[in-house]
Amino acid sequence: MKRIPVNSSAIVSIGYDVSKELLEVEFVDHGGIYQYYDVVKAEYEELMRAGSIGAYFNQYIKFQHEEYKVD
């Protein structure tokens, strides 16, 4: 999945597949890439518009969606 760089101290890049409702996140600290399932397009759009991407991710994505470590 293609990811785009984001301005965040916690997250390096984010990708999204609208047809699968799949969010992919590359983190700074542990350098891992994780996928999050059943993330609707509106959630992805709000994440990308958030004043703090890391804070939005922690509050609305991290614990509300199934997580899978890709790399």
mmCIF file of C-alpha atoms in Angstrom:
data_model
loop_
_atom_site.group_PDB
_atom_site.id
_atom_site.type_symbol
_atom_site.label_atom_id
_atom_site.label_comp_id
_atom_site.label_asym_id
_atom_site.label_seq_id
_atom_site.Cartn_x
_atom_site.Cartn_y
_atom_site.Cartn_z
ATOM 1 C CA MET A 1 0.000 0.000 0.000
ATOM 2 C CA LYS A 2 1.289 3.450 -0.831
ATOM 3 C CA ARG A 3 1.684 5.662 2.222
ATOM 4 C CA ILE A 4 2.152 9.409 2.316
ATOM 5 C CA PRO A 5 4.411 11.234 4.796
ATOM 6 C CA VAL A 6 2.621 13.142 7.560
ATOM 7 C CA ASN A 7 3.634 15.928 9.910
ATOM 8 C CA SER A 8 3.647 14.078 13.231
ATOM 9 C CA SER A 9 6.159 13.340 15.961
ATOM 10 C CA ALA A 10 4.743 9.820 16.389
ATOM 11 C CA ILE A 11 3.772 8.759 12.851
ATOM 12 C CA VAL A 12 5.981 8.748 9.752
ATOM 13 C CA SER A 13 3.419 7.924 7.061
ATOM 14 C CA ILE A 14 -0.198 6.859 6.516
ATOM 15 C CA GLY A 15 -1.892 4.928 3.729
ATOM 16 C CA TYR A 16 -5.538 4.101 3.146
ATOM 17 C CA ASP A 17 -7.411 1.657 0.914
ATOM 18 C CA VAL A 18 -10.987 2.893 0.620
ATOM 19 C CA SER A 19 -12.310 -0.330 -0.971
ATOM 20 C CA LYS A 20 -11.028 -2.431 1.955
ATOM 21 C CA GLU A 21 -11.505 0.242 4.647
ATOM 22 C CA LEU A 22 -7.895 -0.482 5.609
ATOM 23 C CA LEU A 23 -5.612 2.068 7.270
ATOM 24 C CA GLU A 24 -1.846 1.521 7.285
ATOM 25 C CA VAL A 25 0.377 3.456 9.687
ATOM 26 C CA GLU A 26 4.173 3.636 9.933
ATOM 27 C CA PHE A 27 5.337 4.701 13.394
ATOM 28 C CA VAL A 28 8.433 6.675 14.387
ATOM 29 C CA ASP A 29 9.392 5.071 17.725
ATOM 30 C CA HIS A 30 9.372 1.396 16.932
ATOM 31 C CA GLY A 31 9.562 1.857 13.177
ATOM 32 C CA GLY A 32 6.833 -0.682 12.678
ATOM 33 C CA ILE A 33 4.044 -0.680 10.125
ATOM 34 C CA TYR A 34 0.567 -1.621 11.313
ATOM 35 C CA GLN A 35 -2.767 -2.044 9.573
ATOM 36 C CA TYR A 36 -6.134 -1.175 11.098
ATOM 37 C CA TYR A 37 -9.323 -2.759 9.803
ATOM 38 C CA ASP A 38 -12.819 -1.341 9.236
ATOM 39 C CA VAL A 39 -11.675 2.283 9.224
ATOM 40 C CA VAL A 40 -14.314 4.193 7.278
ATOM 41 C CA LYS A 41 -13.325 6.918 4.841
ATOM 42 C CA ALA A 42 -14.654 9.674 7.106
ATOM 43 C CA GLU A 43 -12.364 8.507 9.945
ATOM 44 C CA TYR A 44 -9.369 8.509 7.608
ATOM 45 C CA GLU A 45 -10.214 12.001 6.362
ATOM 46 C CA GLU A 46 -10.625 13.313 9.920
ATOM 47 C CA LEU A 47 -7.295 11.735 10.893
ATOM 48 C CA MET A 48 -5.521 13.455 8.012
ATOM 49 C CA ARG A 49 -7.115 16.837 8.902
ATOM 50 C CA ALA A 50 -6.454 16.583 12.634
ATOM 51 C CA GLY A 51 -4.358 19.258 14.328
ATOM 52 C CA SER A 52 -2.465 16.418 15.998
ATOM 53 C CA ILE A 53 -2.458 13.237 13.929
ATOM 54 C CA GLY A 54 -0.924 11.218 16.765
ATOM 55 C CA ALA A 55 -3.508 12.363 19.309
ATOM 56 C CA TYR A 56 -6.404 11.703 16.926
ATOM 57 C CA PHE A 57 -4.997 8.272 16.111
ATOM 58 C CA ASN A 58 -4.646 7.356 19.803
ATOM 59 C CA GLN A 59 -8.147 8.548 20.675
ATOM 60 C CA TYR A 60 -10.189 7.331 17.698
ATOM 61 C CA ILE A 61 -8.293 4.596 15.840
ATOM 62 C CA LYS A 62 -5.828 2.646 17.994
ATOM 63 C CA PHE A 63 -8.179 0.938 20.439
ATOM 64 C CA GLN A 64 -11.323 0.965 18.303
ATOM 65 C CA HIS A 65 -10.001 -1.102 15.383
ATOM 66 C CA GLU A 66 -8.379 -4.499 14.992
ATOM 67 C CA GLU A 67 -4.619 -4.158 14.557
ATOM 68 C CA TYR A 68 -2.157 -6.260 12.543
ATOM 69 C CA LYS A 69 1.631 -5.745 12.470
ATOM 70 C CA VAL A 70 2.872 -5.783 8.864
ATOM 71 C CA ASP A 71 6.552 -5.033 9.415
#
